[in-house]
XYZ file of C-alpha atoms in Angstrom:
549
model
C 36.551 175.132 106.667
C 38.852 173.905 103.903
C 39.466 176.477 101.169
C 39.649 175.975 97.394
C 43.456 176.050 97.162
C 44.063 173.652 100.038
C 46.334 170.814 98.930
C 47.692 172.759 95.954
C 51.370 173.613 95.543
C 52.383 176.959 97.011
C 52.670 179.854 94.565
C 55.196 182.735 94.676
C 52.601 184.982 96.297
C 52.343 182.535 99.217
C 56.039 182.725 100.079
C 57.648 184.861 102.745
C 60.378 187.371 101.989
C 63.086 185.757 104.119
C 65.271 188.865 104.277
C 62.289 190.948 105.415
C 61.405 188.450 108.171
C 65.008 188.259 109.413
C 65.544 192.017 109.234
C 62.410 192.565 111.306
C 63.864 190.200 113.950
C 66.724 192.639 114.518
C 65.119 195.965 113.592
C 61.745 195.823 115.353
C 61.592 196.710 119.035
C 58.655 195.096 120.863
C 56.449 197.226 123.095
C 56.080 195.345 126.410
C 52.940 197.347 127.223
C 51.226 195.595 124.289
C 50.103 192.119 125.368
C 50.664 190.837 121.846
C 54.328 191.850 121.985
C 55.193 190.302 125.349
C 56.821 186.921 125.993
C 54.075 184.308 126.401
C 54.572 180.557 126.696
C 51.777 178.428 125.236
C 51.625 174.635 125.274
C 55.069 174.492 123.669
C 57.125 177.621 124.261
C 57.008 181.228 123.099
C 55.924 181.674 119.472
C 55.231 184.574 117.185
C 56.399 186.435 114.106
C 59.033 189.136 113.854
C 56.668 190.926 111.485
C 54.164 191.324 114.338
C 56.801 192.382 116.894
C 56.053 189.109 118.680
C 59.328 187.243 118.079
C 62.315 189.572 117.913
C 65.873 189.764 119.171
C 64.846 191.462 122.414
C 62.397 188.626 123.157
C 65.101 185.996 122.812
C 67.781 187.920 124.703
C 65.355 188.509 127.575
C 63.975 184.961 127.550
C 67.417 183.361 127.474
C 68.594 185.488 130.408
C 65.416 184.492 132.229
C 66.199 180.812 131.572
C 69.721 181.367 132.946
C 68.199 182.947 136.067
C 65.747 180.069 136.408
C 68.567 177.513 136.113
C 70.483 179.264 138.885
C 67.451 179.373 141.157
C 66.810 175.669 140.580
C 70.477 174.696 140.957
C 70.826 173.361 137.396
C 74.563 173.763 136.746
C 75.254 171.119 134.105
C 75.484 171.573 130.330
C 72.650 173.018 128.269
C 71.860 171.360 124.923
C 70.515 173.742 122.299
C 69.006 172.789 118.949
C 67.143 174.574 116.179
C 64.876 173.774 113.260
C 64.821 175.155 109.713
C 62.520 178.176 110.100
C 64.038 181.459 108.911
C 63.976 182.905 112.431
C 65.490 179.861 114.123
C 69.147 180.530 113.355
C 69.004 184.222 114.349
C 67.333 183.270 117.637
C 69.862 180.468 118.160
C 72.654 183.017 117.716
C 71.067 185.419 120.215
C 70.610 182.634 122.762
C 74.226 181.492 122.461
C 75.464 185.028 123.082
C 73.539 185.218 126.357
C 74.238 181.676 127.553
C 78.000 181.936 127.118
C 78.061 185.403 128.686
C 76.528 183.790 131.770
C 79.168 181.013 131.854
C 76.722 178.267 130.872
C 78.350 175.219 129.263
C 76.555 175.011 125.927
C 76.417 171.948 123.656
C 75.488 172.517 120.006
C 75.224 170.201 117.021
C 78.748 169.243 115.948
C 77.781 169.726 112.282
C 76.446 173.237 112.893
C 73.160 171.938 111.530
C 69.549 171.399 112.523
C 68.492 169.339 115.519
C 65.075 167.697 116.018
C 63.273 168.204 119.315
C 63.380 164.467 120.214
C 67.167 164.425 119.769
C 67.488 167.218 122.342
C 65.237 165.344 124.790
C 67.240 162.171 124.188
C 70.512 164.034 124.836
C 69.258 165.570 128.103
C 68.125 162.211 129.448
C 71.380 160.545 128.392
C 73.377 163.215 130.239
C 71.245 162.852 133.369
C 71.104 159.048 133.382
C 72.262 157.397 136.596
C 72.239 153.653 136.085
C 68.700 152.641 135.158
C 67.105 155.903 136.283
C 67.221 159.588 135.352
C 68.432 162.147 137.882
C 66.316 165.279 138.247
C 67.934 166.519 141.461
C 71.508 167.165 142.507
C 74.472 168.845 140.854
C 75.552 168.698 137.230
C 72.039 168.406 135.763
C 71.669 169.055 132.031
C 68.726 170.776 130.361
C 67.973 172.226 126.930
C 66.482 174.754 124.559
C 64.920 174.070 121.161
C 64.484 177.000 118.799
C 61.354 176.066 116.846
C 57.731 177.067 116.251
C 57.049 173.422 115.319
C 54.593 173.164 112.406
C 53.765 176.888 112.334
C 53.995 178.890 109.078
C 57.393 180.072 107.753
C 56.980 183.634 109.096
C 56.933 182.395 112.707
C 59.627 181.717 115.254
C 59.545 179.656 118.421
C 61.627 179.136 121.565
C 61.036 176.411 124.132
C 62.793 175.200 127.274
C 63.225 171.583 128.391
C 64.312 171.084 132.038
C 66.411 168.120 133.285
C 63.474 165.712 132.921
C 63.908 166.150 129.160
C 60.312 167.101 128.455
C 58.442 170.352 127.826
C 58.703 172.697 130.797
C 55.689 172.806 133.100
C 53.686 175.974 133.674
C 55.501 176.639 136.956
C 58.740 176.999 134.994
C 57.351 178.717 131.910
C 55.337 181.165 133.982
C 58.427 182.093 136.006
C 60.554 182.459 132.861
C 57.935 184.554 131.049
C 57.497 186.942 133.992
C 61.256 187.407 134.293
C 61.684 187.864 130.536
C 58.972 190.508 130.407
C 60.602 192.312 133.311
C 63.817 192.453 131.280
C 61.873 193.810 128.298
C 60.286 196.484 130.478
C 63.741 197.435 131.807
C 65.175 197.869 128.327
C 67.213 194.630 128.714
C 69.095 195.989 131.706
C 70.686 193.013 133.442
C 70.878 190.875 130.290
C 74.452 189.694 129.739
C 75.780 189.119 126.245
C 79.043 188.464 124.377
C 79.796 188.755 120.623
C 78.717 185.728 118.611
C 82.276 184.792 117.565
C 83.240 184.409 121.212
C 80.007 182.569 122.024
C 80.377 180.102 119.161
C 84.019 179.436 120.006
C 83.042 178.625 123.601
C 80.201 176.260 122.631
C 81.062 172.563 122.516
C 80.032 170.158 119.766
C 77.691 167.219 120.416
C 76.920 164.351 118.064
C 73.127 164.545 118.144
C 72.750 162.309 115.075
C 75.116 159.562 116.202
C 73.854 159.221 119.765
C 70.211 159.201 118.666
C 70.441 157.033 115.542
C 72.758 154.445 117.099
C 70.389 154.042 120.065
C 67.288 153.293 117.963
C 67.653 149.468 118.152
C 67.036 149.753 121.901
C 63.554 151.162 121.344
C 62.549 149.662 117.977
C 62.929 146.315 116.200
C 65.186 147.707 113.497
C 66.308 144.213 112.500
C 62.732 143.232 111.656
C 62.303 146.309 109.450
C 65.529 145.598 107.591
C 64.969 141.836 107.271
C 61.452 142.346 105.915
C 62.775 144.822 103.356
C 60.062 147.365 104.123
C 60.126 150.101 101.475
C 60.006 153.383 103.369
C 59.576 156.919 102.089
C 60.452 159.584 104.659
C 59.532 163.191 103.947
C 61.086 165.677 106.410
C 58.785 168.389 104.986
C 61.831 170.641 104.856
C 62.467 170.207 108.562
C 65.210 169.282 111.011
C 64.931 165.515 110.486
C 66.337 165.585 106.930
C 69.886 164.515 107.842
C 68.646 162.156 110.548
C 66.591 160.172 108.044
C 69.557 159.706 105.729
C 71.712 158.598 108.671
C 69.021 156.108 109.740
C 68.945 154.650 106.241
C 72.729 154.378 106.034
C 73.585 153.167 109.535
C 70.789 150.612 109.797
C 70.844 149.546 106.121
C 67.145 150.174 105.552
C 65.344 150.453 102.217
C 64.539 154.066 103.040
C 64.290 156.964 100.622
C 64.382 160.562 101.805
C 61.544 161.720 99.585
C 62.387 165.417 99.646
C 65.826 166.389 101.015
C 65.351 170.079 100.170
C 65.513 172.669 102.947
C 64.170 176.103 102.041
C 62.920 178.622 104.629
C 60.123 179.701 102.267
C 58.860 176.087 102.030
C 58.055 176.664 98.346
C 57.701 172.895 97.828
C 54.786 172.547 100.282
C 51.147 172.148 99.405
C 48.875 174.604 101.176
C 47.049 173.669 104.364
C 43.276 173.899 104.935
C 43.389 177.711 105.255
C 45.765 178.263 102.295
C 48.706 178.823 104.620
C 52.002 177.007 104.361
C 52.070 174.887 107.483
C 54.228 171.802 108.059
C 51.414 169.837 109.675
C 52.136 166.195 108.884
C 48.674 165.178 110.127
C 46.926 167.393 107.554
C 45.790 165.795 104.264
C 46.210 169.177 102.564
C 49.760 169.792 103.798
C 50.710 166.164 103.074
C 49.147 166.038 99.589
C 52.481 165.596 97.776
C 53.511 162.598 99.876
C 50.037 161.062 99.717
C 50.313 161.164 95.911
C 53.446 158.980 96.202
C 51.878 156.389 98.515
C 51.951 153.564 95.967
C 55.744 153.808 95.747
C 56.254 152.711 99.352
C 54.832 150.261 101.870
C 55.090 152.989 104.508
C 55.569 156.706 103.857
C 55.982 159.186 106.673
C 56.169 162.926 107.259
C 57.481 165.074 110.103
C 56.914 168.681 111.042
C 59.765 171.205 111.148
C 61.216 170.107 114.508
C 60.263 166.434 114.011
C 58.195 166.011 117.140
C 55.092 165.068 115.126
C 54.449 162.207 112.745
C 52.256 161.551 109.731
C 51.706 157.973 108.553
C 50.822 157.180 104.938
C 50.020 153.643 103.812
C 48.773 152.538 100.379
C 45.313 153.357 101.791
C 46.260 157.018 102.303
C 47.107 159.301 105.232
C 46.027 157.869 108.567
C 44.068 159.999 110.983
C 46.446 160.540 113.941
C 43.881 159.066 116.336
C 43.646 155.906 114.278
C 47.397 155.420 114.295
C 47.671 156.072 118.032
C 45.113 153.334 118.706
C 46.992 150.875 116.478
C 50.372 151.765 117.987
C 49.010 151.240 121.496
C 47.486 147.861 120.679
C 50.699 146.692 118.988
C 53.171 147.940 121.589
C 51.329 146.684 124.651
C 50.985 143.313 122.958
C 54.615 143.046 121.857
C 56.833 144.822 124.408
C 57.374 142.027 126.913
C 59.930 144.072 128.854
C 57.411 146.753 129.794
C 55.963 146.813 133.332
C 52.581 145.124 133.584
C 51.367 148.173 135.481
C 52.372 150.682 132.770
C 49.429 152.867 131.813
C 48.264 154.212 128.456
C 48.386 158.006 128.289
C 46.112 160.081 126.054
C 45.017 163.691 125.905
C 41.314 164.171 126.517
C 40.743 165.342 122.913
C 42.091 162.069 121.528
C 39.746 159.405 120.209
C 37.636 157.245 122.517
C 38.814 154.317 120.394
C 41.903 154.470 122.615
C 39.686 154.017 125.686
C 38.222 150.860 124.183
C 41.621 149.487 123.206
C 42.954 150.190 126.702
C 40.017 148.386 128.280
C 40.526 145.368 126.022
C 44.207 145.253 127.029
C 43.347 145.476 130.710
C 45.503 148.580 131.063
C 44.902 151.752 133.049
C 43.990 154.773 130.933
C 45.536 158.099 131.950
C 43.504 160.927 130.376
C 45.185 164.338 130.697
C 44.790 167.890 129.316
C 46.315 168.908 125.990
C 50.102 169.220 126.268
C 52.785 166.552 126.234
C 54.215 167.822 129.526
C 51.547 165.823 131.364
C 53.150 162.539 130.262
C 56.669 163.441 131.400
C 56.555 162.060 134.982
C 54.987 158.779 133.850
C 57.437 158.203 131.009
C 60.340 158.980 133.339
C 59.390 156.368 135.947
C 57.824 153.922 133.440
C 54.378 154.176 135.042
C 53.230 155.250 131.545
C 54.273 153.024 128.653
C 52.904 155.239 125.892
C 51.817 158.856 125.817
C 50.071 160.314 122.785
C 48.012 163.296 121.690
C 45.586 163.761 118.805
C 47.855 166.284 117.092
C 50.170 163.423 116.055
C 52.654 163.618 118.903
C 53.704 160.606 120.973
C 56.557 158.712 122.582
C 56.971 155.375 124.326
C 59.388 153.349 126.428
C 62.477 151.453 125.347
C 62.223 147.701 124.897
C 63.500 147.139 128.451
C 60.813 149.405 129.911
C 63.030 152.412 130.625
C 62.533 155.941 129.312
C 63.460 156.805 125.707
C 62.316 160.432 125.435
C 60.008 162.666 127.419
C 59.144 164.897 124.497
C 57.203 163.963 121.385
C 59.238 161.916 118.906
C 57.938 161.968 115.349
C 60.893 159.991 113.992
C 60.263 157.185 116.480
C 56.538 156.938 115.702
C 57.234 157.052 111.970
C 59.633 154.114 112.230
C 57.191 152.208 114.434
C 54.780 152.054 111.486
C 57.428 150.117 109.552
C 58.069 147.821 112.520
C 54.354 147.048 112.794
C 54.222 146.228 109.087
C 57.380 144.102 109.241
C 56.409 142.082 112.319
C 52.713 141.543 111.525
C 52.710 141.588 107.721
C 49.896 144.163 107.834
C 49.985 147.939 107.595
C 48.733 150.161 110.426
C 45.679 151.132 108.378
C 44.784 147.447 107.982
C 45.136 147.018 111.734
C 42.830 149.955 112.303
C 40.189 148.295 110.123
C 40.390 145.327 112.510
C 39.848 147.652 115.470
C 36.733 149.168 113.919
C 35.353 145.687 113.280
C 35.838 144.932 116.965
C 34.881 148.223 118.621
C 32.912 150.212 116.029
C 33.988 152.937 113.627
C 34.024 156.404 115.194
C 33.745 159.574 113.150
C 36.127 162.253 114.432
C 36.679 165.839 113.321
C 38.510 168.904 114.517
C 37.501 172.337 113.280
C 39.642 175.448 113.697
C 38.519 179.074 113.566
C 40.340 182.364 114.001
C 40.175 183.859 117.480
C 41.530 186.976 119.159
C 43.536 186.754 122.370
C 40.464 187.991 124.249
C 38.267 185.304 122.688
C 40.853 182.642 123.485
C 40.938 183.809 127.094
C 37.144 183.566 127.271
C 37.117 180.039 125.865
C 39.853 178.889 128.238
C 37.501 179.728 131.123
C 34.501 177.770 129.871
C 32.673 176.090 132.740
C 30.226 173.236 133.103
C 27.622 175.752 134.270
C 27.552 177.240 130.773
C 26.067 174.000 129.440
C 22.463 173.886 130.611
C 21.461 171.082 128.230
C 20.994 167.570 129.544
C 21.369 165.976 126.103
C 23.872 166.198 123.261
C 22.655 165.187 119.794
C 19.836 163.174 121.330
C 21.928 161.355 123.958
C 22.028 161.935 127.695
C 25.091 163.878 128.808
C 27.073 161.794 131.300
C 29.924 164.236 131.993
C 30.796 167.916 131.669
C 34.531 168.158 132.242
C 36.706 171.174 132.950
C 39.377 169.029 134.615
C 41.092 165.950 133.175
C 40.012 162.605 134.718
C 43.573 161.283 134.781
C 45.199 163.961 136.930
C 42.591 166.545 137.879
C 44.387 169.315 135.977
C 42.384 172.106 134.349
C 41.824 171.482 130.643
C 41.589 175.141 129.639
C 38.212 174.580 128.024
C 35.291 172.185 128.248
C 34.545 168.577 127.294
C 30.977 167.235 127.123
C 30.527 163.450 127.013
C 27.681 161.024 126.221
C 27.647 157.240 125.937
C 28.776 157.219 122.296
C 29.930 160.764 121.550
C 31.711 163.823 122.914
C 32.974 167.259 122.020
C 35.653 169.513 123.468
C 36.213 173.228 122.903
C 39.464 174.984 123.748
C 41.749 177.735 122.465
C 44.991 176.825 120.707
C 48.141 177.251 122.756
C 50.276 177.914 119.684
C 48.211 179.934 117.191
C 45.413 182.541 117.252
C 42.647 180.021 116.664
C 40.187 178.038 118.731
C 39.451 174.378 118.205
C 36.356 172.231 118.489
C 36.988 168.500 118.638
C 34.100 166.072 118.241
C 33.606 162.340 117.885
C 30.682 159.954 117.495
C 30.398 156.195 117.245
C 26.984 156.662 115.562
C 28.221 157.842 112.174
C 28.824 161.036 110.229
C 25.278 162.381 110.523
C 25.313 162.114 114.299
C 28.777 163.686 114.414
C 27.444 166.645 112.430
C 24.735 167.145 115.061
C 27.351 167.033 117.826
C 29.477 169.590 115.989
C 26.525 171.891 115.366
C 25.513 171.923 119.022
C 29.110 172.449 120.090
C 29.477 175.378 117.694
C 26.248 176.884 118.976
C 27.631 176.793 122.502
C 30.922 178.430 121.487
C 29.157 181.100 119.435
C 26.986 181.932 122.408
C 29.986 182.266 124.719
C 31.879 184.500 122.288
C 28.807 186.639 121.625
C 28.438 187.331 125.323
């Protein structure tokens, strides 16, 4: 439930003490017998706060050595690209990782400006290094991979650490499970077996890589940059204090766009942010509360955009306001599959099963296969690599799509790409994405969609992840016959880590978050807000019953 201060500018009492957070990274020793202080990979890496003994130097030393061990076992002997975002704990963790990587004779490539690197730029770099003609190598010698030090949109007190294998995308559970087990073994052994050199030696051994140049100069191969420039689209890009800040200025300069970096300030306290729904500072560019400052500037630009701290998510603001991520995904899909003539006719549309059913209707109208997968961008990686999936997107405002020629661009979420696509759509069609979405609702109906979050313990999250169809005895949901009770995704048969209940015109899904100590209930109805409220109420009743038992 949204609190009274949501959307208001952060106050001094909301800010972290940066020195305290960083000191705790080095001074606090995690207890590996405490499950909350062990290495645990969620949907996007290991995350936690140094203040909770959940993200400390020992975690990163152990995890990096485990990644080195995993690389050796898999035969990955090429360079490793490492990037970081602007969280207070990101640079300390980046330093720790470098010390271990170089000690293990890994060839490490870092940003040649010694600056921040968005997640999509790391994915782009890995794929570029592994490109072999028109395809990407994922076997053989000399394969590159990467690490991104980021907790994504999480609050300023948090840190995050994620691994991307040679396919460029988020590591699958086979890899993350192996790495986590090995890292925890190192923690239990007091870091015995972890190799490390002083930072000065590690930094001197690391090689520079032009992340900005290679990414920004390649954008015309995936977007119609000329159309954006020729139409003179007025763009406001807000990095929300994240890693995309220098990328946006380079995009404006190199491609001669009418683009203003709305807020170029980087501050690890994020004192310039407006508070999210729960009065926390969170760089969630899909949240109206967190994006309140940019929304207030919407009349100054034709398209305004926001990114989270590592730039893998996008927020799209038109003169009509902030678009719901589901709405924008549906518009992007309709536009791209109608305008990318170089894409394979067989390329499918990928969506997570908690994304809007509007996407299902758009896919059907386009005559395209719909690939519905569990939450987590990793499920789109194989399809984006071989171009069997043209677009992969998830309701949390993360997506990527193919180059103009139908080859892979990135296999991780790319918030910069999706933000620029909104300007391309406006330039080519003369209509904003929100206007296009109004057309879709006129054609397919106007769904009401909501996601509610609530605090949950690790034990409660574990319970919810094991929800089964048997726990739903009802045959109706909000007055409609239930047509499906899903614990596996229709697109690939993978477990969804929760439950989705579907009727003809509505659905809900309940699952624990993979990144924070909350659980989420997603719900949608094509019968209006009142019917959606009934769906939500029945979904909440089910979850309450499970947690009570």
